[in-house]
Amino acid sequence: MAAELLPQQPMAPDAKQRSLSRAHLDAPALLDYLGKLRREVDAELAPQFPEFSGKPYPLGRCREIRDAVYDRLVADIHQPRCATSLALLSFIRAGGIGRKIWGVLRESYFQNAMQFGTFYVDVANDTVNPAKPRIEILPLKKSGMVPVSDFFHFARIAESYWNCDTFANTEFPGIAALFPIICVNRVGAGISLAPGSDQMIAMTRLRNFRPSLDFLQSAPSPPEPVRHELARRRKACEHELMKTVCDPVVAVERAIGDLNYKSDTYYASCVSAFREFAALSKNRVDPRHENDIHSGSKTRRKWP
């Protein structure tokens, strides 16, 4: 539903987007143009991120590459340097969609990409398999990119993509309305709270925390060794919300009754508590940064 469109949700193109895409966007030219921007970005990012979990750049750097190309693209369109950037400027000014998107690709993994009108654009196509082309452009409807529908969908993809087990967040009920999932690595037994994603948090807030409540009511509780480890971490937490001990379902029902899904103060407090937990984790740099989570608005360059 249009009313539920989330900040980075893929948008089904309507007749206007189809018309504008036909009039302004040429896929081969766009591929060449984005390839040039990607090469410029690689020259900057490769020295900054030479490896990720022991793997060489660009592996594992999907979001960083997408964001850097996007920022360079927006700056370029403000001062067009070629026919393609001029065409993109005309497309955007006529009402064309040009935006970051995040979701699930082919029911296999979380994906950071971009959408221009009817096109799905992946400027980091080689960050899982370096043998693939750097850039992939497809009709959105053929790309296999879909929004994450709920926390069950998120957990299902996380388990296969991240090689982890997921459980209801029974241990930190104070923030379970926004972070209803506990993820436990199958290798190394690292533990994290999820989702680390404003996209998913926006989804549950928009739906009055109902998705969080549904997950907490149905997902399994973590096993005793995990609960024991999280109790140990709770003692090290200073944030008041992390010290709450009660039934998480009751806690979320209370948050719903208090209309906390409307409260930016509640959101910011939960995010602060989440960050404290992440800082106490053994994995201080969490690779599961699906898409950014932050405690306030960010200043971004806008399209012309």
Coordinates of C-alpha atoms in Angstrom, one line a residue:
M1 CA 0.0 0.0 0.0
A2 CA 1.3 3.5 -0.8
A3 CA 0.6 4.6 2.7
E4 CA 3.1 2.1 4.0
L5 CA 6.0 3.0 1.6
L6 CA 9.2 2.9 3.7
P7 CA 12.3 5.1 3.2
Q8 CA 14.2 2.5 1.0
Q9 CA 11.4 0.3 -0.1
P10 CA 11.4 -0.7 -3.8
M11 CA 8.5 1.1 -5.5
A12 CA 6.4 -0.7 -8.1
P13 CA 6.7 1.6 -11.2
D14 CA 3.4 3.1 -12.3
A15 CA 2.5 4.4 -15.8
K16 CA 4.3 7.7 -15.2
Q17 CA 7.5 6.0 -14.2
R18 CA 7.3 3.6 -17.2
S19 CA 6.8 6.6 -19.5
L20 CA 9.6 8.7 -18.0
S21 CA 12.0 5.7 -18.1
R22 CA 11.3 5.1 -21.8
A23 CA 11.8 8.8 -22.5
H24 CA 15.0 9.5 -20.5
L25 CA 16.8 6.3 -19.5
D26 CA 19.0 4.2 -21.8
A27 CA 20.3 1.1 -19.9
P28 CA 23.6 0.6 -21.9
A29 CA 24.5 4.3 -21.5
L30 CA 23.6 4.2 -17.8
L31 CA 25.7 1.0 -17.4
D32 CA 28.7 2.8 -18.9
Y33 CA 28.2 5.9 -16.8
L34 CA 27.8 4.1 -13.5
G35 CA 30.8 1.9 -14.4
K36 CA 32.9 5.1 -14.6
L37 CA 31.6 6.3 -11.2
R38 CA 32.2 2.9 -9.7
R39 CA 35.9 3.0 -10.8
E40 CA 36.2 6.4 -9.2
V41 CA 34.7 5.1 -6.0
D42 CA 36.9 2.0 -6.0
A43 CA 40.0 4.2 -6.1
E44 CA 38.8 5.9 -2.9
L45 CA 37.3 2.9 -1.0
A46 CA 39.9 0.2 -1.7
P47 CA 42.6 1.8 0.4
Q48 CA 40.1 2.5 3.2
F49 CA 38.6 -1.0 3.3
P50 CA 41.3 -3.4 2.0
E51 CA 39.6 -6.4 3.6
F52 CA 36.4 -7.5 5.2
S53 CA 36.5 -10.5 7.6
G54 CA 39.7 -11.6 5.8
K55 CA 38.3 -11.2 2.3
P56 CA 39.8 -8.6 -0.1
Y57 CA 37.9 -5.5 -1.3
P58 CA 35.2 -5.3 -2.7
L59 CA 33.9 -8.4 -1.0
G60 CA 31.4 -7.5 1.8
R61 CA 31.3 -3.8 0.9
C62 CA 27.9 -3.6 -0.8
R63 CA 26.5 -0.8 1.3
E64 CA 29.6 1.3 1.3
I65 CA 30.0 1.1 -2.5
R66 CA 26.3 1.7 -3.1
D67 CA 26.3 4.8 -0.9
A68 CA 29.5 6.2 -2.3
V69 CA 28.3 5.8 -5.9
Y70 CA 24.9 7.3 -5.0
D71 CA 26.5 10.3 -3.4
R72 CA 28.8 10.9 -6.3
L73 CA 25.9 10.4 -8.7
V74 CA 23.8 13.1 -6.9
A75 CA 26.7 15.5 -6.9
D76 CA 27.3 14.8 -10.6
I77 CA 23.7 15.5 -11.5
H78 CA 23.8 18.9 -9.8
Q79 CA 26.6 19.7 -12.3
P80 CA 26.1 17.3 -15.3
R81 CA 29.3 16.3 -17.1
C82 CA 27.9 14.1 -19.8
A83 CA 24.8 13.2 -21.8
T84 CA 23.8 10.5 -19.4
S85 CA 23.9 12.7 -16.3
L86 CA 21.9 15.3 -18.2
A87 CA 19.3 12.7 -19.1
L88 CA 19.2 11.7 -15.4
L89 CA 18.7 15.3 -14.4
S90 CA 15.8 15.7 -16.9
F91 CA 14.3 12.4 -15.6
I92 CA 14.5 13.4 -12.0
R93 CA 13.1 16.9 -12.7
A94 CA 10.2 15.4 -14.6
G95 CA 9.2 13.3 -11.5
G96 CA 11.2 10.2 -12.1
I97 CA 12.2 7.9 -9.1
G98 CA 15.8 8.0 -8.2
R99 CA 16.5 6.5 -4.8
K100 CA 18.4 4.0 -2.7
I101 CA 16.5 0.8 -2.1
W102 CA 17.0 -2.1 0.4
G103 CA 15.3 -5.4 0.6
V104 CA 15.6 -9.1 -0.1
L105 CA 17.0 -10.3 -3.5
R106 CA 15.7 -13.5 -4.9
E107 CA 14.8 -14.7 -1.4
S108 CA 18.5 -15.3 -0.7
Y109 CA 20.1 -12.2 0.9
F110 CA 19.6 -8.6 2.0
Q111 CA 20.5 -6.2 -0.8
N112 CA 21.5 -2.6 -1.0
A113 CA 20.7 -1.2 -4.5
M114 CA 19.2 1.8 -6.3
Q115 CA 16.0 2.3 -8.3
F116 CA 15.7 4.6 -11.3
G117 CA 12.1 4.5 -12.7
T118 CA 11.5 1.0 -13.9
F119 CA 15.2 -0.1 -13.4
Y120 CA 16.8 -2.0 -10.5
V121 CA 20.5 -0.9 -10.4
D122 CA 23.2 -2.7 -8.4
V123 CA 26.5 -0.9 -8.5
A124 CA 28.1 -3.4 -6.2
N125 CA 27.2 -6.6 -8.0
D126 CA 30.6 -8.1 -7.4
T127 CA 30.7 -7.9 -3.6
V128 CA 29.6 -11.5 -3.0
N129 CA 31.2 -13.1 -6.1
P130 CA 34.1 -11.0 -7.5
A131 CA 33.8 -12.8 -10.8
K132 CA 30.5 -11.1 -11.5
P133 CA 30.3 -7.8 -13.4
R134 CA 30.5 -4.7 -11.2
I135 CA 27.2 -3.3 -12.3
E136 CA 23.9 -5.0 -12.9
I137 CA 20.9 -3.2 -14.4
L138 CA 17.6 -5.0 -14.7
P139 CA 13.9 -4.2 -15.0
L140 CA 12.8 -4.0 -11.4
K141 CA 10.0 -6.6 -11.9
K142 CA 12.6 -9.1 -13.2
S143 CA 15.3 -8.4 -10.5
G144 CA 13.8 -10.5 -7.7
M145 CA 14.1 -7.6 -5.3
V146 CA 11.2 -7.4 -2.8
P147 CA 10.6 -5.5 0.5
V148 CA 11.1 -7.4 3.7
S149 CA 7.5 -8.2 4.6
D150 CA 7.9 -8.7 8.4
F151 CA 10.2 -10.0 11.1
F152 CA 9.6 -13.6 10.2
H153 CA 10.8 -12.9 6.6
F154 CA 13.8 -11.0 8.0
A155 CA 14.7 -13.9 10.3
R156 CA 14.3 -16.5 7.6
I157 CA 16.7 -14.6 5.3
A158 CA 19.1 -13.8 8.2
E159 CA 19.4 -17.5 9.1
S160 CA 20.4 -18.6 5.6
Y161 CA 22.4 -15.5 4.6
W162 CA 24.3 -14.9 7.9
N163 CA 24.5 -18.6 9.0
C164 CA 22.8 -17.9 12.3
D165 CA 19.9 -19.0 14.5
T166 CA 17.2 -16.5 15.4
F167 CA 15.1 -16.2 18.6
A168 CA 12.6 -13.9 20.2
N169 CA 14.2 -11.1 22.2
T170 CA 13.1 -12.3 25.6
E171 CA 16.2 -11.0 27.4
F172 CA 15.9 -7.2 26.7
P173 CA 12.1 -6.5 26.7
G174 CA 12.7 -2.8 27.2
I175 CA 13.8 -2.5 23.5
A176 CA 12.0 -5.5 22.1
A177 CA 9.4 -3.4 20.3
L178 CA 12.1 -2.1 18.0
F179 CA 14.6 -5.0 18.3
P180 CA 12.5 -8.2 18.7
I181 CA 15.2 -10.6 17.3
I182 CA 18.2 -12.3 18.9
C183 CA 20.7 -13.6 16.3
V184 CA 23.3 -16.3 17.3
N185 CA 26.1 -17.2 14.9
R186 CA 26.4 -20.9 14.2
V187 CA 30.1 -20.4 13.9
G188 CA 31.8 -18.5 16.7
A189 CA 28.5 -18.1 18.7
G190 CA 28.5 -14.3 18.4
I191 CA 25.3 -12.8 19.6
S192 CA 23.6 -9.7 18.3
L193 CA 20.2 -8.0 18.5
A194 CA 18.3 -7.3 15.3
P195 CA 17.3 -5.6 13.1
G196 CA 20.1 -3.1 12.9
S197 CA 18.0 -1.3 10.3
D198 CA 15.9 1.8 10.3
Q199 CA 13.9 0.3 7.4
M200 CA 12.6 -2.5 9.6
I201 CA 12.1 -0.2 12.5
A202 CA 10.1 2.1 10.3
M203 CA 8.0 -0.9 9.3
T204 CA 7.1 -1.9 12.8
R205 CA 6.5 1.7 13.9
L206 CA 4.2 2.3 10.9
R207 CA 2.2 -0.8 11.8
N208 CA 1.9 0.1 15.5
F209 CA 4.5 -2.5 16.7
R210 CA 2.2 -5.3 15.5
P211 CA 5.1 -7.1 13.6
S212 CA 7.3 -7.0 16.7
L213 CA 4.5 -8.4 18.9
D214 CA 3.7 -11.2 16.3
F215 CA 7.3 -12.3 16.2
L216 CA 7.7 -12.3 20.0
Q217 CA 4.5 -14.3 20.4
S218 CA 5.6 -17.0 17.9
A219 CA 9.4 -17.2 17.7
P220 CA 11.3 -19.6 20.0
S221 CA 13.0 -18.4 23.1
P222 CA 16.8 -18.5 23.1
P223 CA 18.4 -21.6 24.7
E224 CA 19.8 -21.4 28.2
P225 CA 23.5 -20.8 27.3
V226 CA 22.4 -17.8 25.2
R227 CA 20.2 -16.5 28.0
H228 CA 23.1 -16.9 30.5
E229 CA 25.5 -15.0 28.3
L230 CA 22.9 -12.2 27.8
A231 CA 22.3 -12.0 31.5
R232 CA 26.0 -11.4 32.0
R233 CA 26.0 -8.6 29.4
R234 CA 22.9 -7.1 31.0
K235 CA 24.8 -6.6 34.2
A236 CA 27.3 -4.6 32.3
C237 CA 24.7 -2.3 30.7
E238 CA 24.0 1.1 32.1
H239 CA 21.0 2.1 30.0
E240 CA 17.8 1.8 32.0
L241 CA 15.9 0.1 29.1
M242 CA 18.5 -2.7 29.1
K243 CA 17.9 -3.5 32.7
T244 CA 14.2 -4.1 32.3
V245 CA 13.2 -7.6 33.2
C246 CA 9.6 -8.7 32.3
D247 CA 7.6 -10.6 29.7
P248 CA 8.6 -9.0 26.3
V249 CA 5.0 -9.5 25.0
V250 CA 3.7 -7.5 28.0
A251 CA 6.4 -4.9 27.4
V252 CA 5.5 -4.4 23.8
E253 CA 1.8 -4.4 24.5
R254 CA 2.5 -1.6 27.0
A255 CA 4.5 0.3 24.4
I256 CA 1.6 -0.1 22.0
G257 CA -0.9 1.2 24.7
D258 CA 1.4 4.2 25.3
L259 CA 1.5 4.9 21.6
N260 CA 5.3 4.7 21.7
Y261 CA 5.4 3.8 18.0
K262 CA 4.7 7.5 17.4
S263 CA 7.4 8.7 19.7
D264 CA 10.8 9.8 18.3
T265 CA 12.1 10.1 21.9
Y266 CA 11.2 6.4 22.5
Y267 CA 12.9 5.5 19.2
A268 CA 16.1 7.4 20.1
S269 CA 16.2 5.9 23.6
C270 CA 15.9 2.4 22.2
V271 CA 18.6 3.0 19.6
S272 CA 20.9 4.4 22.3
A273 CA 20.3 1.2 24.4
F274 CA 20.9 -1.0 21.3
R275 CA 24.2 0.8 20.6
E276 CA 25.3 0.2 24.2
F277 CA 24.7 -3.5 23.8
A278 CA 26.6 -3.5 20.4
A279 CA 29.5 -1.8 22.1
L280 CA 29.6 -4.5 24.8
S281 CA 29.6 -7.3 22.2
K282 CA 32.7 -9.1 21.3
N283 CA 32.1 -8.1 17.7
R284 CA 32.4 -4.4 18.1
V285 CA 32.2 -3.8 14.3
D286 CA 29.1 -5.6 13.4
P287 CA 29.0 -6.7 9.7
R288 CA 25.3 -6.9 9.8
H289 CA 24.6 -3.3 9.1
E290 CA 21.7 -4.1 6.7
N291 CA 21.0 -0.4 6.2
D292 CA 21.9 2.5 8.5
I293 CA 20.3 2.8 11.9
H294 CA 20.7 6.2 13.5
S295 CA 19.3 8.2 16.4
G296 CA 18.5 11.4 14.5
S297 CA 18.0 12.7 11.0
K298 CA 21.0 12.9 8.7
T299 CA 21.7 15.7 6.2
R300 CA 21.8 14.3 2.7
R301 CA 22.3 16.0 -0.7
K302 CA 19.0 16.1 -2.5
W303 CA 18.2 15.7 -6.2
P304 CA 18.0 18.9 -8.1

